[in-house]
Short mmCIF file of C-alpha atoms in Angstrom, two decimals:
data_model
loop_
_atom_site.label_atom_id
_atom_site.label_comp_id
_atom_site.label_asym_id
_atom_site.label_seq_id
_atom_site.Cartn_x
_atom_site.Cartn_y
_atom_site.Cartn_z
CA UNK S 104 11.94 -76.91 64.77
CA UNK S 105 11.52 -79.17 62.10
CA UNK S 106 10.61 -82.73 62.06
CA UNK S 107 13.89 -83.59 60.61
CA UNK S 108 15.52 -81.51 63.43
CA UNK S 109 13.70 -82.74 66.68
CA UNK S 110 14.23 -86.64 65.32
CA UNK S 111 18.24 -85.48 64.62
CA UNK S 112 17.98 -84.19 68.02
CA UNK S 113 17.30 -87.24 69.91
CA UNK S 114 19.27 -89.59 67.47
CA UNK S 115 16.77 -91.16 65.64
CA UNK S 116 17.16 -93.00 62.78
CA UNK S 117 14.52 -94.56 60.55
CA UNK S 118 14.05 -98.55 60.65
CA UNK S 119 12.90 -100.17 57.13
CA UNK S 120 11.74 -103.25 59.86
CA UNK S 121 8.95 -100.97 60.76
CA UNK S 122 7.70 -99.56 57.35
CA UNK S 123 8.18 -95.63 59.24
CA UNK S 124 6.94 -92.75 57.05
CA UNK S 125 5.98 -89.99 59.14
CA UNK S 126 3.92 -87.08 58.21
CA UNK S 127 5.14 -83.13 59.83
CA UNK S 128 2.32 -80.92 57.33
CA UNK S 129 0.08 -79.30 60.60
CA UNK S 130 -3.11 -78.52 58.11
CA UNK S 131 -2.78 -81.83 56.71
CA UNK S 132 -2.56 -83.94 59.98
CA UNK S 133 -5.54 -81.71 61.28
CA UNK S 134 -7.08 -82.60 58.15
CA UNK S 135 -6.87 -86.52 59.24
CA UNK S 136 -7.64 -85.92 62.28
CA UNK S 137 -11.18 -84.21 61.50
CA UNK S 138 -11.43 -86.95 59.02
CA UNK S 139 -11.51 -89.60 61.91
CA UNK S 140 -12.56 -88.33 65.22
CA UNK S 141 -14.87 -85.51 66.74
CA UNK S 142 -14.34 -83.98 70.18
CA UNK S 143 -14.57 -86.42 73.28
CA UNK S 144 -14.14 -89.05 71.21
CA UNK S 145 -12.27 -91.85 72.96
CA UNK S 146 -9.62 -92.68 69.68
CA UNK S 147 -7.02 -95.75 69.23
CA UNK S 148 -4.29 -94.88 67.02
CA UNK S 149 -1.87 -97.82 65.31
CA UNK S 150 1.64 -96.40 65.21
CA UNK S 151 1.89 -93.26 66.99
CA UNK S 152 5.53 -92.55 64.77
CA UNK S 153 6.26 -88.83 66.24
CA UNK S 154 3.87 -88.34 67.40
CA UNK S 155 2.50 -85.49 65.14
CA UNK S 156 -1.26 -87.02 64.39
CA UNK S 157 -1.58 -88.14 68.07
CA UNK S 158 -0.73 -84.49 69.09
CA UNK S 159 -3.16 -83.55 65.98
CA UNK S 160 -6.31 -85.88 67.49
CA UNK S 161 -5.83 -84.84 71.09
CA UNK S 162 -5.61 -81.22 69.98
CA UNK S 163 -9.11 -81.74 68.23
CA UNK S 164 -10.14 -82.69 71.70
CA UNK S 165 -10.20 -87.04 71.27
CA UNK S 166 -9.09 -88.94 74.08
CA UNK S 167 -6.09 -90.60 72.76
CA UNK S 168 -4.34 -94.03 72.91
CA UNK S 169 -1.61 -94.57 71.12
CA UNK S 170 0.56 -97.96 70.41
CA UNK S 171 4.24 -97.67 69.07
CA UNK S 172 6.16 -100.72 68.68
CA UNK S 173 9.39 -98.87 68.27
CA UNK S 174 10.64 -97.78 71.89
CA UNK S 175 13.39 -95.47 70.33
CA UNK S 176 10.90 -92.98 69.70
CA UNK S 177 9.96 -92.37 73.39
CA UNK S 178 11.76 -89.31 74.39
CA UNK S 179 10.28 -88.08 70.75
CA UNK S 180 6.82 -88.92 71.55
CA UNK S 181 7.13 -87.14 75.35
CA UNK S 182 8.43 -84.03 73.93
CA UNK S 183 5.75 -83.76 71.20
CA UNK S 184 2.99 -84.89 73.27
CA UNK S 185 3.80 -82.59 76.45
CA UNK S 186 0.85 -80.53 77.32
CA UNK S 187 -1.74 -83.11 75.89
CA UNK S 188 -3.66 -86.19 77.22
CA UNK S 189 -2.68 -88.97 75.32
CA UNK S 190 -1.35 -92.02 76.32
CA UNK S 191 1.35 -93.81 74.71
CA UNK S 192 1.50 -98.02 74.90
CA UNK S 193 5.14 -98.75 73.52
CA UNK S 194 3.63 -102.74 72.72
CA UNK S 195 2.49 -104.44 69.35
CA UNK S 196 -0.83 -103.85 69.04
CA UNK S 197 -1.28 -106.73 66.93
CA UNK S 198 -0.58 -109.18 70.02
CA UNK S 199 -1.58 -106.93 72.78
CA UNK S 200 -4.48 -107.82 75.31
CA UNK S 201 -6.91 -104.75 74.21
CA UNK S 202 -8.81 -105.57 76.90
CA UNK S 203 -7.82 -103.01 79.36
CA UNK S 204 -7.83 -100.53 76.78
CA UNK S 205 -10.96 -100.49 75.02
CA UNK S 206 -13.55 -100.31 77.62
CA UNK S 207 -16.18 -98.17 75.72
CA UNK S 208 -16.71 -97.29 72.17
CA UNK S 209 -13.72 -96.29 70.10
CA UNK S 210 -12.80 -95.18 66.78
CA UNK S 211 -9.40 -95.75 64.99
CA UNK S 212 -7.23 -92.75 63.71
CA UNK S 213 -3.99 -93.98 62.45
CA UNK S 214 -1.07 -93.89 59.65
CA UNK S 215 -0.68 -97.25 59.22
CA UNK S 216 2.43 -99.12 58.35
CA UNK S 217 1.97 -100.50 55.10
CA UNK S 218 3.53 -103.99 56.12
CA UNK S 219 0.78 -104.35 58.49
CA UNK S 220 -2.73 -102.87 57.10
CA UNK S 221 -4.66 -105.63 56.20
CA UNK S 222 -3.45 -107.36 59.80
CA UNK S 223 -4.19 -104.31 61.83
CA UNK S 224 -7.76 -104.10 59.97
CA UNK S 225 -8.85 -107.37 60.43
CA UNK S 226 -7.91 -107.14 64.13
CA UNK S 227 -10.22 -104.70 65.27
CA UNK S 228 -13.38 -104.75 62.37
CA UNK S 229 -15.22 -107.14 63.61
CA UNK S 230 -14.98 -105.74 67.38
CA UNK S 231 -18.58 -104.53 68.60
CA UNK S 232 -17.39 -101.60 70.21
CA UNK S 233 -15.27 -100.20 67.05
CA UNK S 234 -17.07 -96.84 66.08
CA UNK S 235 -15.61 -95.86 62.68
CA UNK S 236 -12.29 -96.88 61.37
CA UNK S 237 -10.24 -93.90 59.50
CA UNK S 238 -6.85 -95.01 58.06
CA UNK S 239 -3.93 -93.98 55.99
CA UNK S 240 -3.27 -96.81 53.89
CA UNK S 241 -1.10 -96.99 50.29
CA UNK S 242 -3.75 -95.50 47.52
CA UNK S 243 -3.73 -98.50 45.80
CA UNK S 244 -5.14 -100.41 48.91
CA UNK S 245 -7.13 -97.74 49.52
CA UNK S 246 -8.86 -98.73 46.21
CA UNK S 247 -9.14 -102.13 46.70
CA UNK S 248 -11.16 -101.55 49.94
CA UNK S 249 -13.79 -98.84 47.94
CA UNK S 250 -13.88 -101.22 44.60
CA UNK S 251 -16.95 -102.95 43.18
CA UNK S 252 -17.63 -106.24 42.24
CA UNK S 253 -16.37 -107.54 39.28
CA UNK S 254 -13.36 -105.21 38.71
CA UNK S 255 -9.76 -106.12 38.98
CA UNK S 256 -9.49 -104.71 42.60
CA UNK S 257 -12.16 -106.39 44.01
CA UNK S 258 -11.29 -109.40 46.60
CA UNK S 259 -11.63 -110.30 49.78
CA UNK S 260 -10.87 -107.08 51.51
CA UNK S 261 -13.27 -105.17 49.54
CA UNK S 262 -15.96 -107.70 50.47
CA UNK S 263 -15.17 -107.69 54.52
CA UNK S 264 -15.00 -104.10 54.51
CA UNK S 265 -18.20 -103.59 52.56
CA UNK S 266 -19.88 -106.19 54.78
CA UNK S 267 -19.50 -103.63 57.96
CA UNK S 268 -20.35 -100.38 55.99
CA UNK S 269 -19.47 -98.29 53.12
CA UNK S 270 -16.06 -97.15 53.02
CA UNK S 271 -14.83 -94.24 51.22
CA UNK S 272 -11.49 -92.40 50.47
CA UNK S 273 -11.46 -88.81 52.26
CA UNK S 274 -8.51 -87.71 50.37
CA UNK S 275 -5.08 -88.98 48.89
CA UNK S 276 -1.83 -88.42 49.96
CA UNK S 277 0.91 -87.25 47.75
CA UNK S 278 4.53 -89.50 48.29
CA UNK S 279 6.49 -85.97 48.92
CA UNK S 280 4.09 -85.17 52.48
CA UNK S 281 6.13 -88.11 54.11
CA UNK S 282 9.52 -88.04 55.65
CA UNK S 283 11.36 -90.18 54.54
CA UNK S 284 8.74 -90.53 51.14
CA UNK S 285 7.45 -93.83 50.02
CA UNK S 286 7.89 -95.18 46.47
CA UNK S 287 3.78 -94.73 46.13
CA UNK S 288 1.43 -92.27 47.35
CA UNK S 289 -1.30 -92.97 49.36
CA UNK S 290 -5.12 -92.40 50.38
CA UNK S 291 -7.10 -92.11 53.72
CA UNK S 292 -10.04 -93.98 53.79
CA UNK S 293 -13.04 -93.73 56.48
CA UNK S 294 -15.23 -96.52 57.38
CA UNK S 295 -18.46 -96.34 59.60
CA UNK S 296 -19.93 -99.42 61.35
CA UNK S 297 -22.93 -100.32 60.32
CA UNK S 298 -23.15 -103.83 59.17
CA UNK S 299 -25.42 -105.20 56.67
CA UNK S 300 -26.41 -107.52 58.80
CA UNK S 301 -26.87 -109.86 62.66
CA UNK S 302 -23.90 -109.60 64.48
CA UNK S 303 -24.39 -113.20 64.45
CA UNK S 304 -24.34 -114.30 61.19
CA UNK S 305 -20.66 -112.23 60.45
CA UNK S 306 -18.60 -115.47 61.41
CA UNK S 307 -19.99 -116.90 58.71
CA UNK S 308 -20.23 -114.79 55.73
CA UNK S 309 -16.43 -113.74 56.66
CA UNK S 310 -16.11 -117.33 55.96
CA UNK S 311 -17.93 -117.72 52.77
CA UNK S 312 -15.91 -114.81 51.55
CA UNK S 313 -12.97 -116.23 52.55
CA UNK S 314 -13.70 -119.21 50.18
CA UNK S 315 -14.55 -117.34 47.51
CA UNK S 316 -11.53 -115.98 47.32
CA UNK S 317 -9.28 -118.46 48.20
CA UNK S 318 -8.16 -119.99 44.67
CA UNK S 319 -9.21 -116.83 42.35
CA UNK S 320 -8.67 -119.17 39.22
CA UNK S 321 -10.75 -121.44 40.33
CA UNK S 322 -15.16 -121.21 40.32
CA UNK S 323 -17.04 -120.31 42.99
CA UNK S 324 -18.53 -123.71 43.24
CA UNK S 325 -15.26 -125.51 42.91
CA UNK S 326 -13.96 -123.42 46.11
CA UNK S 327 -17.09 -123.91 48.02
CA UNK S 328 -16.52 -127.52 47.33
CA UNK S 329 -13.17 -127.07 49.28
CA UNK S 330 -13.96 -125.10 51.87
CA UNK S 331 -16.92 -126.78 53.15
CA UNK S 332 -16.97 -130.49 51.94
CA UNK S 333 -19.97 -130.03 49.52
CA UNK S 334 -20.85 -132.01 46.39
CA UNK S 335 -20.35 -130.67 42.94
CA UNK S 336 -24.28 -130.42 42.61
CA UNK S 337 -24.72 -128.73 45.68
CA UNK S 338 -22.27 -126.13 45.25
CA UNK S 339 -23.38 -125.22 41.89
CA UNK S 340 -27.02 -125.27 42.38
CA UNK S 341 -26.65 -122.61 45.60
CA UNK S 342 -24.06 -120.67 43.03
CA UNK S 343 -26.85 -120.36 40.34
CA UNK S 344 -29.66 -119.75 42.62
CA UNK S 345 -27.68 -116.54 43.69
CA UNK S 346 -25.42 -115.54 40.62
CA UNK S 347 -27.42 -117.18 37.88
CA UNK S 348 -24.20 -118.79 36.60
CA UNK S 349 -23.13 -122.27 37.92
CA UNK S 350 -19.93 -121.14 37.00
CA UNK S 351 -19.77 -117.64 37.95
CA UNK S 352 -16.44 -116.74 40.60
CA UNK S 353 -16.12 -115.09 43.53
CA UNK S 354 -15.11 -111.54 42.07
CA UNK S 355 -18.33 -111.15 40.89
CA UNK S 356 -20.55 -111.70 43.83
CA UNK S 357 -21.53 -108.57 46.17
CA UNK S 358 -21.67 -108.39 49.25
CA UNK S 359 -25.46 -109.22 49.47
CA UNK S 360 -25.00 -111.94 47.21
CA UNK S 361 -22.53 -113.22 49.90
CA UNK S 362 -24.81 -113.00 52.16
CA UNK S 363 -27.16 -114.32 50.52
CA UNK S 364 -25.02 -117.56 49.45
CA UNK S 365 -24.16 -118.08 53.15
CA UNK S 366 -27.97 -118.42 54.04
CA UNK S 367 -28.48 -121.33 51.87
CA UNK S 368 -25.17 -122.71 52.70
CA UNK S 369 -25.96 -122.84 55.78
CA UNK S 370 -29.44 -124.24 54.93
CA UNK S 371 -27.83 -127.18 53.22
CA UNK S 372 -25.80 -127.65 56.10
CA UNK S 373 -28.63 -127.74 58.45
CA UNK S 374 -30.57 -130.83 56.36
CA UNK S 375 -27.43 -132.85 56.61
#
């Protein structure tokens, strides 16, 4: 039975309100899910849809958890996830108390909505106990996360996600593998923790690049200035000692050089 057919068969109708696209290709989905997860992995997915890449993860032997905002799909989900071992939250993972749920290390394996990819990122990178993170995102996110400094994709994304490892796209997505297809195609992208630096100090730089990024017309200095009530001299002198430009903006600065900037910042800060 086709996709198509088993959502016809329990009435199901797609809802714009929650950005659904699902994927039915079985080599593709076990594609993803090799992408993200090994066996006995413990795996969070965002937006179980169908169901089909939660059945495709616990079939490659990763302990599934699943959140789907959309309770219509339950007698979908039950009927494609008989036999298996995951568990299905019908909650918001964006406001739910994770937790009960993630009690160990974890990776994330999910199809994101495209409404809410930057959101469902930024909730979980920063968590200590987040493994890897292995999303389907549109391409042209997908790009902005893997681009370097001082190209037209680069911002603040690309600098947060750099700051915990190196991402990279696995593979792209045509528009036609999704029921019902999107107006763009898109791109999974894989990101292993590892980042560049103390735990500690992440509150911070997440800050600074923040900043940087806040008024993209604007310098670097002359945001620095706003975010953290420094004089004009200050701001440009800690600019140049990293950039070599007084004048240089945040699209051009790496994520060392953020890093980098947010030690003397915070060295200025300390003297005051």
């Amino acid at each position: 039975m086709s996709l198509q057919d088993v959502l016809r068969q329990h009435g199901f109708t797609f809802s714009k309100k929650y950005g659904q696209n699902f994927i039915s290709d079985p080599q593709l989905l076990a594609a993803i899910a090799r992408d993200g997860a090994e066996e006995g992995d413990f795996v969070l997915e965002i937006g179980a849809g169908a169901g089909t890449l939660t059945h495709a993860l616990a079939q490659a032997g990763a302990r599934v958890t699943a959140f789907e905002i959309d309770k219509r799909l339950e007698p979908v989900l039950r009927a494609a996830l008989e036999g298996t071992t995951a568990n299905v939250i019908f909650a918001d993972a964006l406001s739910y108390d994770m937790e009960s749920v993630l009690t160990e290390p974890y990776r994330i394996v999910a199809n994101l909505p495209y409404y809410i990819t930057t959101p469902v990122i930024f909730r979980f990178l920063y968590d200590a106990n987040l493994k890897s993170l292995t999303v389907m995102v549109q391409k042209e996110v997908a790009e902005r996360i893997c681009a370097k400094p001082a190209t037209p994709a680069y911002g603040a994304l690309s600098a947060q996600m750099q700051l915990m490892g190196t991402p990279r796209i696995t593979r792209t997505v045509p528009r036609n593998m999704f029921t019902p297809a999107p107006q763009v195609d898109s791109a999974v992208v894989r990101l292993d923790i590892s980042p560049k630096c103390d735990r500690e100090r992440l509150p911070r730089i997440k800050r600074v690049i923040a900043a940087a990024f806040a008024m993209r017309r604007k310098t670097l200095a002359n945001n620095l200035c706003a975010a953290f009530a420094l004089g004009k001299p200050d701001a440009e002198a800690v600019v140049a000692e990293v950039t070599g430009s007084s004048t240089a903006r945040g699209e051009t600065l790496s994520v060392e050089q953020f890093m980098q900037l947010e030690e003397l910042l915070s060295g200025i800060k300390n003297e005051e």
